[in-house]
mmCIF file with all atom_site columns, C-alpha atoms and ligand atoms in Angstrom:
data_model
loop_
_atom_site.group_PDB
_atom_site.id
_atom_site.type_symbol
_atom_site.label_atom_id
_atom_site.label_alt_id
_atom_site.label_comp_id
_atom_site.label_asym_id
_atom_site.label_entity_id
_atom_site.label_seq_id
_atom_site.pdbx_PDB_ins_code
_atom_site.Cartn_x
_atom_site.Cartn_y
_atom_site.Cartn_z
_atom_site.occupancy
_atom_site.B_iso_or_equiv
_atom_site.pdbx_formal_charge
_atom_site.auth_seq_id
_atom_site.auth_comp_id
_atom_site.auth_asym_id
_atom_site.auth_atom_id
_atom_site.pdbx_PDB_model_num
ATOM   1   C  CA  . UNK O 1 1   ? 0.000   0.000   0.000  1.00 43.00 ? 253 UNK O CA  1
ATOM   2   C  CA  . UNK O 1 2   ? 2.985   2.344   -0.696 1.00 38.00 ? 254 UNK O CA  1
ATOM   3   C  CA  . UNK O 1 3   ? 1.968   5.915   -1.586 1.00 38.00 ? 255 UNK O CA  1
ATOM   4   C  CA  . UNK O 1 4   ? -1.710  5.213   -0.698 1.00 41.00 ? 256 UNK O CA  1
ATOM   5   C  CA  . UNK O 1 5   ? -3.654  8.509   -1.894 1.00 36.00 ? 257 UNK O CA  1
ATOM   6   C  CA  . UNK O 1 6   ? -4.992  11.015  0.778  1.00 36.00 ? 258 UNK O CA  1
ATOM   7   C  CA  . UNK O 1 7   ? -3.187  9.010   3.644  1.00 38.00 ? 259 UNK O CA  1
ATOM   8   C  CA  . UNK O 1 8   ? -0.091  10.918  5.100  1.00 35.00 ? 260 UNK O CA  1
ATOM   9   C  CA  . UNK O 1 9   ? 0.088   13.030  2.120  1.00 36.00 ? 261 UNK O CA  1
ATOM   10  C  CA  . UNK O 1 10  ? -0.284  16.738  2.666  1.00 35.00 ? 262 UNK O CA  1
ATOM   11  C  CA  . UNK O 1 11  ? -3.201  16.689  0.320  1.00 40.00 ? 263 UNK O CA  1
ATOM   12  C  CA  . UNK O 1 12  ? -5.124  14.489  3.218  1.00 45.00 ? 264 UNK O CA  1
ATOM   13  C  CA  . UNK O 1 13  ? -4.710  17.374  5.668  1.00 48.00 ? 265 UNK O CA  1
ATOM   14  C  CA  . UNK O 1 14  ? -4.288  14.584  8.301  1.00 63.00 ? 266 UNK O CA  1
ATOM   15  C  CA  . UNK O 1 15  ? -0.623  14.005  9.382  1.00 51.00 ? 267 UNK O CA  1
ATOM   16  C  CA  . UNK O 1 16  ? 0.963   16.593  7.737  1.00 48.00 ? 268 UNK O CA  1
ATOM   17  C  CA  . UNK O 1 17  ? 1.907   19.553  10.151 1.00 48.00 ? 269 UNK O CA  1
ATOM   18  C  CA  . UNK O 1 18  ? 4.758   21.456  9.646  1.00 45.00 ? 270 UNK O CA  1
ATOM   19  C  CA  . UNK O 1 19  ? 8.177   20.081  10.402 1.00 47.00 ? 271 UNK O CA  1
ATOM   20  C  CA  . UNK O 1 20  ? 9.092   20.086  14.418 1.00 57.00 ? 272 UNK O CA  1
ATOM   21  C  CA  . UNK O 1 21  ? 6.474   19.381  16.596 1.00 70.00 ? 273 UNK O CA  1
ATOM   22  C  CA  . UNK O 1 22  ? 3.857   17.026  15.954 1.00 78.00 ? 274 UNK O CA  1
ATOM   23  C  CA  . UNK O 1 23  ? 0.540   17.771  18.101 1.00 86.00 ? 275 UNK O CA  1
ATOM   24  C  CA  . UNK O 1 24  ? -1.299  14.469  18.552 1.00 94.00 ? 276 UNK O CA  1
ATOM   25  C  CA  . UNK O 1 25  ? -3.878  13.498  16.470 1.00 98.00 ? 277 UNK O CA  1
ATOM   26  C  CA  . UNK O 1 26  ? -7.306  11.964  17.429 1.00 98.00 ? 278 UNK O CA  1
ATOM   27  C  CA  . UNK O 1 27  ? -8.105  8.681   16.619 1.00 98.00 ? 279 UNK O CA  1
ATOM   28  C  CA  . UNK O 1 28  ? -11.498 7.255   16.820 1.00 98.00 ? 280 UNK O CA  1
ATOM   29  C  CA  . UNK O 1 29  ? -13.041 3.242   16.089 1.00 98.00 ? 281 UNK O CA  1
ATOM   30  C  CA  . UNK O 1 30  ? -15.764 1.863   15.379 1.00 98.00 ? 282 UNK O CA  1
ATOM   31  C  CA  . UNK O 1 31  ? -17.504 -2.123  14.973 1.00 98.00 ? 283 UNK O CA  1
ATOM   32  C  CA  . UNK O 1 32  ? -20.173 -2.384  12.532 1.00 98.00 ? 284 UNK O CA  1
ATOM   33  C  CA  . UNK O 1 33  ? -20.935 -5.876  11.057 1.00 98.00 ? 285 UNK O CA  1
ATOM   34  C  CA  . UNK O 1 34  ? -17.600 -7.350  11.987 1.00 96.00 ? 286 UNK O CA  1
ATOM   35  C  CA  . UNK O 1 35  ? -16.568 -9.792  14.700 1.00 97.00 ? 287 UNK O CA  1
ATOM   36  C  CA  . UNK O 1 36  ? -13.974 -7.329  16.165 1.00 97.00 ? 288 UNK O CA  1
ATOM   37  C  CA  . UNK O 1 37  ? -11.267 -9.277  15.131 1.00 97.00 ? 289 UNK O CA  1
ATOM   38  C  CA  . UNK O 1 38  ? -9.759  -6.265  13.754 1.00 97.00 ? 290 UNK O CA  1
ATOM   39  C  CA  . UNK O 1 39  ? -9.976  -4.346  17.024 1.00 97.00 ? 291 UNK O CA  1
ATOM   40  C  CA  . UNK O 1 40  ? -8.417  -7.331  18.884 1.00 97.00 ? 292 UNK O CA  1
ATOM   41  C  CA  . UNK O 1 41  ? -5.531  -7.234  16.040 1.00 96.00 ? 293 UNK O CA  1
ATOM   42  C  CA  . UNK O 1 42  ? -5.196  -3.431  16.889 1.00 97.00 ? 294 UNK O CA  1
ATOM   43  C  CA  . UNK O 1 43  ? -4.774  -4.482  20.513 1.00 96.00 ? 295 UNK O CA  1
ATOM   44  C  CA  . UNK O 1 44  ? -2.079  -7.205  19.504 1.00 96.00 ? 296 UNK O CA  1
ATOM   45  C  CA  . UNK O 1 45  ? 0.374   -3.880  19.396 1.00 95.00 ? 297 UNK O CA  1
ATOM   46  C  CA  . UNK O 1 46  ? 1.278   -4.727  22.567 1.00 95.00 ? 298 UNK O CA  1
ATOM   47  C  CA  . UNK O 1 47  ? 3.672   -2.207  24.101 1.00 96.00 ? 299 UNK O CA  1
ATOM   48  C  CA  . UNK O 1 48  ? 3.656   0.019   21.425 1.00 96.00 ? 300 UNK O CA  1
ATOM   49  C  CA  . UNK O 1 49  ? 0.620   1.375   22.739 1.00 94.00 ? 301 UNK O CA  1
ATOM   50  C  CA  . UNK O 1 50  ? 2.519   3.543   25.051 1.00 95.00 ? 302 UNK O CA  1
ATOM   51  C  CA  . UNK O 1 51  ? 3.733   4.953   21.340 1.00 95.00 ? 303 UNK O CA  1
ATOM   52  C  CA  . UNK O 1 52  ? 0.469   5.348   20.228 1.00 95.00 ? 304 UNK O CA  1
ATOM   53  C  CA  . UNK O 1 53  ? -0.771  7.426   23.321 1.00 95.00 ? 305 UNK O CA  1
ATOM   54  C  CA  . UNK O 1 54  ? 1.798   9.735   22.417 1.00 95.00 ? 306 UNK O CA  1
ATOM   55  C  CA  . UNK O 1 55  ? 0.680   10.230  18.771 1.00 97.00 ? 307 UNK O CA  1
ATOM   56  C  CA  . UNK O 1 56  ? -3.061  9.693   19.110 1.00 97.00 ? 308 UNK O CA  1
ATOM   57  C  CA  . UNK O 1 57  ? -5.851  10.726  21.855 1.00 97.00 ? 309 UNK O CA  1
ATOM   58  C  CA  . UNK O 1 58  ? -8.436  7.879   21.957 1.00 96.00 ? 310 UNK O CA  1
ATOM   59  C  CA  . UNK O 1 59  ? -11.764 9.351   21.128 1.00 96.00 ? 311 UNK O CA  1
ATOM   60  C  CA  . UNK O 1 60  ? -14.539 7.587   20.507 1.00 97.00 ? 312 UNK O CA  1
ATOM   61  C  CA  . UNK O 1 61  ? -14.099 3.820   20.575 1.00 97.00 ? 313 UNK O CA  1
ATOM   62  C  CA  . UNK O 1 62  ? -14.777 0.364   22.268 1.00 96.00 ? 314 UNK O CA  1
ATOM   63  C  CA  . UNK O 1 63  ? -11.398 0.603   23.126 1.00 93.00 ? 315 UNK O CA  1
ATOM   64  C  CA  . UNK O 1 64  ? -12.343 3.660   25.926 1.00 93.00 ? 316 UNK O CA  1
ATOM   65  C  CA  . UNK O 1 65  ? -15.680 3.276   26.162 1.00 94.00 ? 317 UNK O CA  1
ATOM   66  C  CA  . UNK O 1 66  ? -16.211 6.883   25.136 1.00 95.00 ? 318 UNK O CA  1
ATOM   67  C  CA  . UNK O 1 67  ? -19.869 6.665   22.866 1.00 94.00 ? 319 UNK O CA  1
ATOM   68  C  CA  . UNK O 1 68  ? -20.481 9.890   21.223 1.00 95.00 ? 320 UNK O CA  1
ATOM   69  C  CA  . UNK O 1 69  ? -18.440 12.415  19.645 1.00 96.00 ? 321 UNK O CA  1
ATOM   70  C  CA  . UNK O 1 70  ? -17.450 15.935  21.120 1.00 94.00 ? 322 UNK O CA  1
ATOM   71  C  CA  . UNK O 1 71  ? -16.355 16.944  18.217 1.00 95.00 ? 323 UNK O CA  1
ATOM   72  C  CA  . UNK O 1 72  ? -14.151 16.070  14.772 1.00 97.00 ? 324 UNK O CA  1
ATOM   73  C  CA  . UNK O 1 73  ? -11.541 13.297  14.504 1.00 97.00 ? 325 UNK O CA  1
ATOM   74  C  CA  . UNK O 1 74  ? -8.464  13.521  12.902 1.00 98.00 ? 326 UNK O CA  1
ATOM   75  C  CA  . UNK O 1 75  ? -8.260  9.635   11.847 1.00 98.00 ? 327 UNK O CA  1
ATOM   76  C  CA  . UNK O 1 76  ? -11.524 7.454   11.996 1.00 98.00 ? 328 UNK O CA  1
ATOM   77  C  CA  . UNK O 1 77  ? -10.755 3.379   12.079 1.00 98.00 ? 329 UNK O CA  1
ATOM   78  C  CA  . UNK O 1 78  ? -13.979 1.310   10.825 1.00 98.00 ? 330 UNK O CA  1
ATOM   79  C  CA  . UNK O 1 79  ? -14.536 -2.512  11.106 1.00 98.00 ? 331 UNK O CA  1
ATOM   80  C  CA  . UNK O 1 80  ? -17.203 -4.735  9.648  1.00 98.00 ? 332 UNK O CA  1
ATOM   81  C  CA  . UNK O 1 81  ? -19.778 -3.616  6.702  1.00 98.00 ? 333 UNK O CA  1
ATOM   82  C  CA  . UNK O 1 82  ? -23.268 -2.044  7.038  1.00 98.00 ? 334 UNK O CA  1
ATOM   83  C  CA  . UNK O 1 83  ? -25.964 -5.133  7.391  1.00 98.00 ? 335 UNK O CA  1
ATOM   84  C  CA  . UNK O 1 84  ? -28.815 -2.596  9.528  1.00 98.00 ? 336 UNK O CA  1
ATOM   85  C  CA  . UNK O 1 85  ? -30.233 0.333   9.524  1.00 97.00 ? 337 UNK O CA  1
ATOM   86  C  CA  . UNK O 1 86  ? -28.032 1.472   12.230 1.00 98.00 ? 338 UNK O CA  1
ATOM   87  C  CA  . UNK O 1 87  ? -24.963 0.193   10.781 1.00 98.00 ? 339 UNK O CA  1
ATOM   88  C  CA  . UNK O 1 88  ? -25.274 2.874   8.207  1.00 98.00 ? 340 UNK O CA  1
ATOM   89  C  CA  . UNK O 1 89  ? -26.071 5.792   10.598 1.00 98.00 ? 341 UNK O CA  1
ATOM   90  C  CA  . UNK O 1 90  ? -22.624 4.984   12.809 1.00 98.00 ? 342 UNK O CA  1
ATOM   91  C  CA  . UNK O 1 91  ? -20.785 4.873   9.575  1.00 98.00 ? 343 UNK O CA  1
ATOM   92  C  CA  . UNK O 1 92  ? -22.336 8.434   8.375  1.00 98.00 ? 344 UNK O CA  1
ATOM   93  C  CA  . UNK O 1 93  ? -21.644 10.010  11.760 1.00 98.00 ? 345 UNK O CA  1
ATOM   94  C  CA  . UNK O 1 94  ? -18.355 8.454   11.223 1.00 98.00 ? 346 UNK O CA  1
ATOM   95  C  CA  . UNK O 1 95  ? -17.712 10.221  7.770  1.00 98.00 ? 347 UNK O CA  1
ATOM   96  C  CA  . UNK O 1 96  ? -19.099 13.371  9.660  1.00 98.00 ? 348 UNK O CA  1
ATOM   97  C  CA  . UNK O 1 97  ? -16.633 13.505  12.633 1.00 98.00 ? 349 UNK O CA  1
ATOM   98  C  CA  . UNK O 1 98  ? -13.458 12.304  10.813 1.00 98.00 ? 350 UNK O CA  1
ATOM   99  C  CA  . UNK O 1 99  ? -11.354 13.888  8.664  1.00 98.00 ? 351 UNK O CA  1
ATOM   100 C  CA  . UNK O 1 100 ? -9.649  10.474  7.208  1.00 98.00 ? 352 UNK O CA  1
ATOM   101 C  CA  . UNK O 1 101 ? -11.814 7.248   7.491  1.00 98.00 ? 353 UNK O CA  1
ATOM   102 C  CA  . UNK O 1 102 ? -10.017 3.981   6.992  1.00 98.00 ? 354 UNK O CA  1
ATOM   103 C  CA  . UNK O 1 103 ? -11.755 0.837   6.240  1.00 98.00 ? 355 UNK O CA  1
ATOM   104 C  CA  . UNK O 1 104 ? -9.557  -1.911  8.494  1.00 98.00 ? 356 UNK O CA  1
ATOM   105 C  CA  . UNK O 1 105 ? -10.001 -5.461  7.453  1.00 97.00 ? 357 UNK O CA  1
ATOM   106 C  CA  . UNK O 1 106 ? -12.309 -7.564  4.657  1.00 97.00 ? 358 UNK O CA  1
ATOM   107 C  CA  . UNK O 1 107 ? -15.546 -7.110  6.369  1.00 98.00 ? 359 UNK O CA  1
ATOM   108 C  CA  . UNK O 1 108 ? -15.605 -3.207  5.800  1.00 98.00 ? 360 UNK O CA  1
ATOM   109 C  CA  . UNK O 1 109 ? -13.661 -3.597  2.641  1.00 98.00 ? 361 UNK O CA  1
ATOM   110 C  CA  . UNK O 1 110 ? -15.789 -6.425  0.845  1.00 97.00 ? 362 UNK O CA  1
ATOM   111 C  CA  . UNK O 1 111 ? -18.388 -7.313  3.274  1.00 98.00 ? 363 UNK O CA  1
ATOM   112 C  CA  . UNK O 1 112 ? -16.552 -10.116 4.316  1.00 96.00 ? 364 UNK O CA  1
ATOM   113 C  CA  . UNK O 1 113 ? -18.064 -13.488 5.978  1.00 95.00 ? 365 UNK O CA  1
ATOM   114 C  CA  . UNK O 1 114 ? -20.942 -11.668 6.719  1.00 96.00 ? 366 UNK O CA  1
ATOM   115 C  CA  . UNK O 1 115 ? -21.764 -11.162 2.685  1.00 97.00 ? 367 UNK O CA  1
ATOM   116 C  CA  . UNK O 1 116 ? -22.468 -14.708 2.297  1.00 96.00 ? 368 UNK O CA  1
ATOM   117 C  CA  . UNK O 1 117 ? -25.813 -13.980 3.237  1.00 96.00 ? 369 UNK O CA  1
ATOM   118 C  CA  . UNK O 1 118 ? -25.881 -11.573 0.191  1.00 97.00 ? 370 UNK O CA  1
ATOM   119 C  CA  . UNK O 1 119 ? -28.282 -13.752 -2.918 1.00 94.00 ? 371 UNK O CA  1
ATOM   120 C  CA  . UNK O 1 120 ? -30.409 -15.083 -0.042 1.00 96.00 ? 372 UNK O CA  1
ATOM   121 C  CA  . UNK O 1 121 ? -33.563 -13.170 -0.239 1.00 96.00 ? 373 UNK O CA  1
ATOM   122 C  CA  . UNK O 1 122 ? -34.016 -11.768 3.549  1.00 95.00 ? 374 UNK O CA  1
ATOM   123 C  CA  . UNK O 1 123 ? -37.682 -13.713 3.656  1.00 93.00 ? 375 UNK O CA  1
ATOM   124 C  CA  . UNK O 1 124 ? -35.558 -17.057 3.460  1.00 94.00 ? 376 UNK O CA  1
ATOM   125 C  CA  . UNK O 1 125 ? -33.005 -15.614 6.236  1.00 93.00 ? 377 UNK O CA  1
ATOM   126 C  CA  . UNK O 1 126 ? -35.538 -14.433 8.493  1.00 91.00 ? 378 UNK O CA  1
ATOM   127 C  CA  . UNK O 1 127 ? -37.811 -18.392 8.164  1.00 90.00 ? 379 UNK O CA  1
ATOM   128 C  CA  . UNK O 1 128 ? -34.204 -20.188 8.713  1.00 88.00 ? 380 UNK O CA  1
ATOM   129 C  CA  . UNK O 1 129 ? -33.153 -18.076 11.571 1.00 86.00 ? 381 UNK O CA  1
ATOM   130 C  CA  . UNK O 1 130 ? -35.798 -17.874 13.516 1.00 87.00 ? 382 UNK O CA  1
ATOM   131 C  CA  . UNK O 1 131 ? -38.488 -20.346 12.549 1.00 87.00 ? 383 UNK O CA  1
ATOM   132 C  CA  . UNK O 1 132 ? -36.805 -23.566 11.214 1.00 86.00 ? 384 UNK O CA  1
ATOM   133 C  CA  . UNK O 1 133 ? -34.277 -23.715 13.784 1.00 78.00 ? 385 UNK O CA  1
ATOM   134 C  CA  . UNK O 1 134 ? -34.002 -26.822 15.421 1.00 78.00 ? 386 UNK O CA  1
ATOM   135 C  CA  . UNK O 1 135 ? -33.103 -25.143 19.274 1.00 78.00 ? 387 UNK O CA  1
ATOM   136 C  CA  . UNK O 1 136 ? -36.019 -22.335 18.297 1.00 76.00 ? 388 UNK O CA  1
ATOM   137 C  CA  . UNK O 1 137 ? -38.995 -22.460 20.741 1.00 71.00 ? 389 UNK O CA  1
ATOM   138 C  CA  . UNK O 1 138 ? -40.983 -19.696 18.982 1.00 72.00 ? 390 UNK O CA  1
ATOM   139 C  CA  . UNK O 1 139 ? -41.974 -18.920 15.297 1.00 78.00 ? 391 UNK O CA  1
ATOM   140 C  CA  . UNK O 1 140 ? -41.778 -15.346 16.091 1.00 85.00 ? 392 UNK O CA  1
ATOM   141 C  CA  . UNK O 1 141 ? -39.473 -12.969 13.760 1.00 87.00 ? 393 UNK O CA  1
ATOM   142 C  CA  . UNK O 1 142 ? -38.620 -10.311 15.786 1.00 87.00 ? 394 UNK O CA  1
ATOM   143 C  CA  . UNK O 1 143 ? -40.181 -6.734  14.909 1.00 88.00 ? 395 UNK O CA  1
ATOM   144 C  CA  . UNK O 1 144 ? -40.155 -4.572  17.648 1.00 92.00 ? 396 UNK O CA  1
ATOM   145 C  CA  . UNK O 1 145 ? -39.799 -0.955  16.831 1.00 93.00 ? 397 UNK O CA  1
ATOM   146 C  CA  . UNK O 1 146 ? -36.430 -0.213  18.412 1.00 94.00 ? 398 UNK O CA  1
ATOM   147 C  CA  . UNK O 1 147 ? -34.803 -3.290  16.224 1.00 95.00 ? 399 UNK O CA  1
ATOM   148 C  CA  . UNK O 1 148 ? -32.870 -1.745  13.319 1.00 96.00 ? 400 UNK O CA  1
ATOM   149 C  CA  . UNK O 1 149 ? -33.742 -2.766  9.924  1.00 95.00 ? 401 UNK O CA  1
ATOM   150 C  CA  . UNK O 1 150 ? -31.917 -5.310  8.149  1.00 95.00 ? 402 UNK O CA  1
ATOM   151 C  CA  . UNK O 1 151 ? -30.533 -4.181  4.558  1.00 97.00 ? 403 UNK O CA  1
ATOM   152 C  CA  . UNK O 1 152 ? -30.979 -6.578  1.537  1.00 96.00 ? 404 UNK O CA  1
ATOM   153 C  CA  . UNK O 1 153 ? -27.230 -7.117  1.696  1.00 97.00 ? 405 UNK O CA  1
ATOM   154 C  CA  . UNK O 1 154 ? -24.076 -6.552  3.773  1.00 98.00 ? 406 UNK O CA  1
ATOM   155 C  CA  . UNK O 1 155 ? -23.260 -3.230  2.125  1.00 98.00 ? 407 UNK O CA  1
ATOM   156 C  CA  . UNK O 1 156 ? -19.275 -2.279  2.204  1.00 98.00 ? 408 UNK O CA  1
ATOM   157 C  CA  . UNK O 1 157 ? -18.352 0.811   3.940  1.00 98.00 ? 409 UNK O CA  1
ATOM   158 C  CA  . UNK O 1 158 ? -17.049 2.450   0.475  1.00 98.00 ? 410 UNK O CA  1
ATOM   159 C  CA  . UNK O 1 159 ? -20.703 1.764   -0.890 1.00 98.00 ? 411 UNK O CA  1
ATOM   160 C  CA  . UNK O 1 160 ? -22.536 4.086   1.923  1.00 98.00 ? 412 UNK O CA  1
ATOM   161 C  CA  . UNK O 1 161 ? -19.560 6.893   2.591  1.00 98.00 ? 413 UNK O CA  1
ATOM   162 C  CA  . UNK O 1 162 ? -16.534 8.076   0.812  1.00 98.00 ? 414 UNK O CA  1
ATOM   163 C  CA  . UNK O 1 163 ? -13.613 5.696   2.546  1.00 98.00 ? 415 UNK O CA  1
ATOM   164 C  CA  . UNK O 1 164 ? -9.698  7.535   2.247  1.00 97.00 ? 416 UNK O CA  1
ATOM   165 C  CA  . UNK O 1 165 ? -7.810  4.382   2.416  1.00 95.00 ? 417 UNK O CA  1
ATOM   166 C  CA  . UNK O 1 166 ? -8.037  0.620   3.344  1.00 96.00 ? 418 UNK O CA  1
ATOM   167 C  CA  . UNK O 1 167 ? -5.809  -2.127  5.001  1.00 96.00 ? 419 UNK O CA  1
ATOM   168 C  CA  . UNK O 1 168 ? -7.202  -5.420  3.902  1.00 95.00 ? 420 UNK O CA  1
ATOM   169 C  CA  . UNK O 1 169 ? -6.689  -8.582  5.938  1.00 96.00 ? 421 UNK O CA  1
ATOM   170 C  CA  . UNK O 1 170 ? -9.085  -10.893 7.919  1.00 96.00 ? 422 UNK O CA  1
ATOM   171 C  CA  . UNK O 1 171 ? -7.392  -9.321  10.005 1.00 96.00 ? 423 UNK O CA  1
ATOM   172 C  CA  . UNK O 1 172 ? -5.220  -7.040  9.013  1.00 96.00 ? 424 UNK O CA  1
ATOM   173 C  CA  . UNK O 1 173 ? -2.084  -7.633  11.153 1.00 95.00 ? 425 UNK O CA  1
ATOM   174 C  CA  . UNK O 1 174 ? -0.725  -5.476  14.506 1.00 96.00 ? 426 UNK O CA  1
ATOM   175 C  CA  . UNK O 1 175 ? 1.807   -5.075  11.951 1.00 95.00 ? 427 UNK O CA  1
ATOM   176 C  CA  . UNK O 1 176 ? -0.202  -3.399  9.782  1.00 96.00 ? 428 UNK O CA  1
ATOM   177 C  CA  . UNK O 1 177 ? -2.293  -1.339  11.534 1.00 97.00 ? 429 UNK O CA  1
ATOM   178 C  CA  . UNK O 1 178 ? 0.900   -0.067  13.287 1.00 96.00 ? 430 UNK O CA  1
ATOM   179 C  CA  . UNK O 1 179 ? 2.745   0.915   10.488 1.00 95.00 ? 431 UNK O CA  1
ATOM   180 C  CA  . UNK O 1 180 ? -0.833  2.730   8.641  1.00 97.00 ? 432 UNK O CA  1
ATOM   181 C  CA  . UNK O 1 181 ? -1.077  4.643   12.187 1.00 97.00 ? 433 UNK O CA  1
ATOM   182 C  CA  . UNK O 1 182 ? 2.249   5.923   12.912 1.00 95.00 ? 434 UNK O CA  1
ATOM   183 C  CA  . UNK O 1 183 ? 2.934   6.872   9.464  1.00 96.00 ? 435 UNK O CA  1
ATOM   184 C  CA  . UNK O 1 184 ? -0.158  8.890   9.098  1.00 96.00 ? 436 UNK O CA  1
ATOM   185 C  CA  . UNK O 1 185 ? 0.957   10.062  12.343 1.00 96.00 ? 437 UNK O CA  1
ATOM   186 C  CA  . UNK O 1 186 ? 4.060   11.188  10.672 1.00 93.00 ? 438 UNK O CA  1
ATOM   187 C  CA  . UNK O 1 187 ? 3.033   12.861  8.091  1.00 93.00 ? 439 UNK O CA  1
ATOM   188 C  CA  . UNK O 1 188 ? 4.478   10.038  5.846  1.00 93.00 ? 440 UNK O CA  1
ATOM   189 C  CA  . UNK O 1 189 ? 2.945   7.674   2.800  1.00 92.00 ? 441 UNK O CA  1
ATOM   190 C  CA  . UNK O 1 190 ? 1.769   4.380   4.598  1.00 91.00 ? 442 UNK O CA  1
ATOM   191 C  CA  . UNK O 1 191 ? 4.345   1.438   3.146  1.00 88.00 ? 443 UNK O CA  1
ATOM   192 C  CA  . UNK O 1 192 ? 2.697   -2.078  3.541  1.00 90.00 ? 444 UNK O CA  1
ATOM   193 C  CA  . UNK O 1 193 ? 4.546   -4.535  0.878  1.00 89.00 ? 445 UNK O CA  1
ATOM   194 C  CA  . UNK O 1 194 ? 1.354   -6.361  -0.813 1.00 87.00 ? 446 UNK O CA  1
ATOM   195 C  CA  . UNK O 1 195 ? 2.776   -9.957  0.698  1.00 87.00 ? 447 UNK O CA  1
ATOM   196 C  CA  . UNK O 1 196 ? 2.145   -8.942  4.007  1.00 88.00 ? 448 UNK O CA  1
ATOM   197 C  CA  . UNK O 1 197 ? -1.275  -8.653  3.631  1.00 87.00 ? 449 UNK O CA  1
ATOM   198 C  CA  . UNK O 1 198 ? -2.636  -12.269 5.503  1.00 82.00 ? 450 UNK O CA  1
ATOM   199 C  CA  . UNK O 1 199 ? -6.125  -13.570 5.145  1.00 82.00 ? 451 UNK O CA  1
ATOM   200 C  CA  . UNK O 1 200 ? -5.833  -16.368 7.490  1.00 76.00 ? 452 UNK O CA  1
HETATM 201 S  S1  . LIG L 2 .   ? -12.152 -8.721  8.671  1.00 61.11 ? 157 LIG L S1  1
HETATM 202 FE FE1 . LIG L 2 .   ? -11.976 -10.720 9.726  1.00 61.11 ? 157 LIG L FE1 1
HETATM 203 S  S2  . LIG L 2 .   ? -11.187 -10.213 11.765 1.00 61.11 ? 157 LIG L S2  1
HETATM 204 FE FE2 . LIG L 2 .   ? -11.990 -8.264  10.869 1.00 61.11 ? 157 LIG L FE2 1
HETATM 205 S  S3  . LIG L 2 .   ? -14.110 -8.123  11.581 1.00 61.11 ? 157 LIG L S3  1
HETATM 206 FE FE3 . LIG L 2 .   ? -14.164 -9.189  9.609  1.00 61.11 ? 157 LIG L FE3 1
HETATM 207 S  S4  . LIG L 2 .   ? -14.094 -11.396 10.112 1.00 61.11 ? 157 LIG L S4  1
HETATM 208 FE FE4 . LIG L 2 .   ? -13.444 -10.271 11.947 1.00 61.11 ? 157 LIG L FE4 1
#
């Protein structure tokens, strides 16, 4: 991902202060339809999250607890596609509060496992989840008001906002995630060789 577009470039406005001191940026994440594999990948940094407090204030995340946003983001990190209604409005207040939005890992990049459901008309979903189960008690499809609405298909974040740049992997590695946060950080292109993008 050498010389990825908008990331660490001065056209991105993110990372690129002026030569000396570097104020810290602000870093928020978010879990849509993933399995927050990527998040737990992020974590897999180990001690260099002592380096990352010094280049990044947490915002809104998992990772603090912090749920709403007091205001804009220099770097926003999203895992997992859109498969709800309120998939799509996290994502879009996303894209709202941060000034670079990275799509981390195949599930935000392509859908991911979760796509397999995508062909399956949501009629058929709905029967074999909740009525043709063999542990299921109830023929009851859930419809309460306050339920989000499932989409027709696992939706890609790229398809609902404008993403800046992406780190594929399932997950991508510490490695990786490292490397795409300190160099935006540093106001330098991110440079991942292809081959060390894993999907295992
Ligand atoms: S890309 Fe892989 S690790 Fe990340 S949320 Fe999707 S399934 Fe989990």
């Amino acid at each position: 991902m050498s010389g990825t577009p908008g990331i660490g470039s001065r056209e991105s406005g993110v990372g690129s202060r002026a030569s000396g001191q570097r104020p810290k940026l602000t870093l928020a994440t978010t879990s849509l339809a993933g399995c927050f594999g990527c998040h737990m990948s992020f974590l897999d940094i180990d001690e260099r999250i002592l380096e990352l407090v010094q280049l990044y204030d947490l915002r809104k995340s998992p990772l603090d607890d912090l749920k709403t946003f007091t205001g804009m983001c220099d770097v926003g990190l999203v895992e997992g596609g859109c498969c709800n209604t309120h998939n799509v409005h996290v994502l879009r207040e996303f894209r709202t509060h941060c000034r670079l939005l990275v799509s981390v890992g195949q599930c935000a990049i392509t859908g991911g496992l979760p796509a397999m459901r995508n062909g399956i008309p949501l009629a058929e979903l709905f029967a074999e989840s909740y009525q043709k189960g063999p542990t299921l008690d109830t023929a009851l499809i859930p419809s309460d008001e306050d339920l989000p609405m499932i989409l027709d298909r696992i939706y890609p974040c790229h398809e609902v906002v404008k993403v800046d740049a992406f780190l594929p992997g399932c997950p991508p590695s510490a490695e990786i995630i490292w490397e795409a946060l300190s160099a935006i950080a540093e106001g330098r292109p991110i440079d991942i060789p292809y081959r060390d993008f894993k999907f295992d």
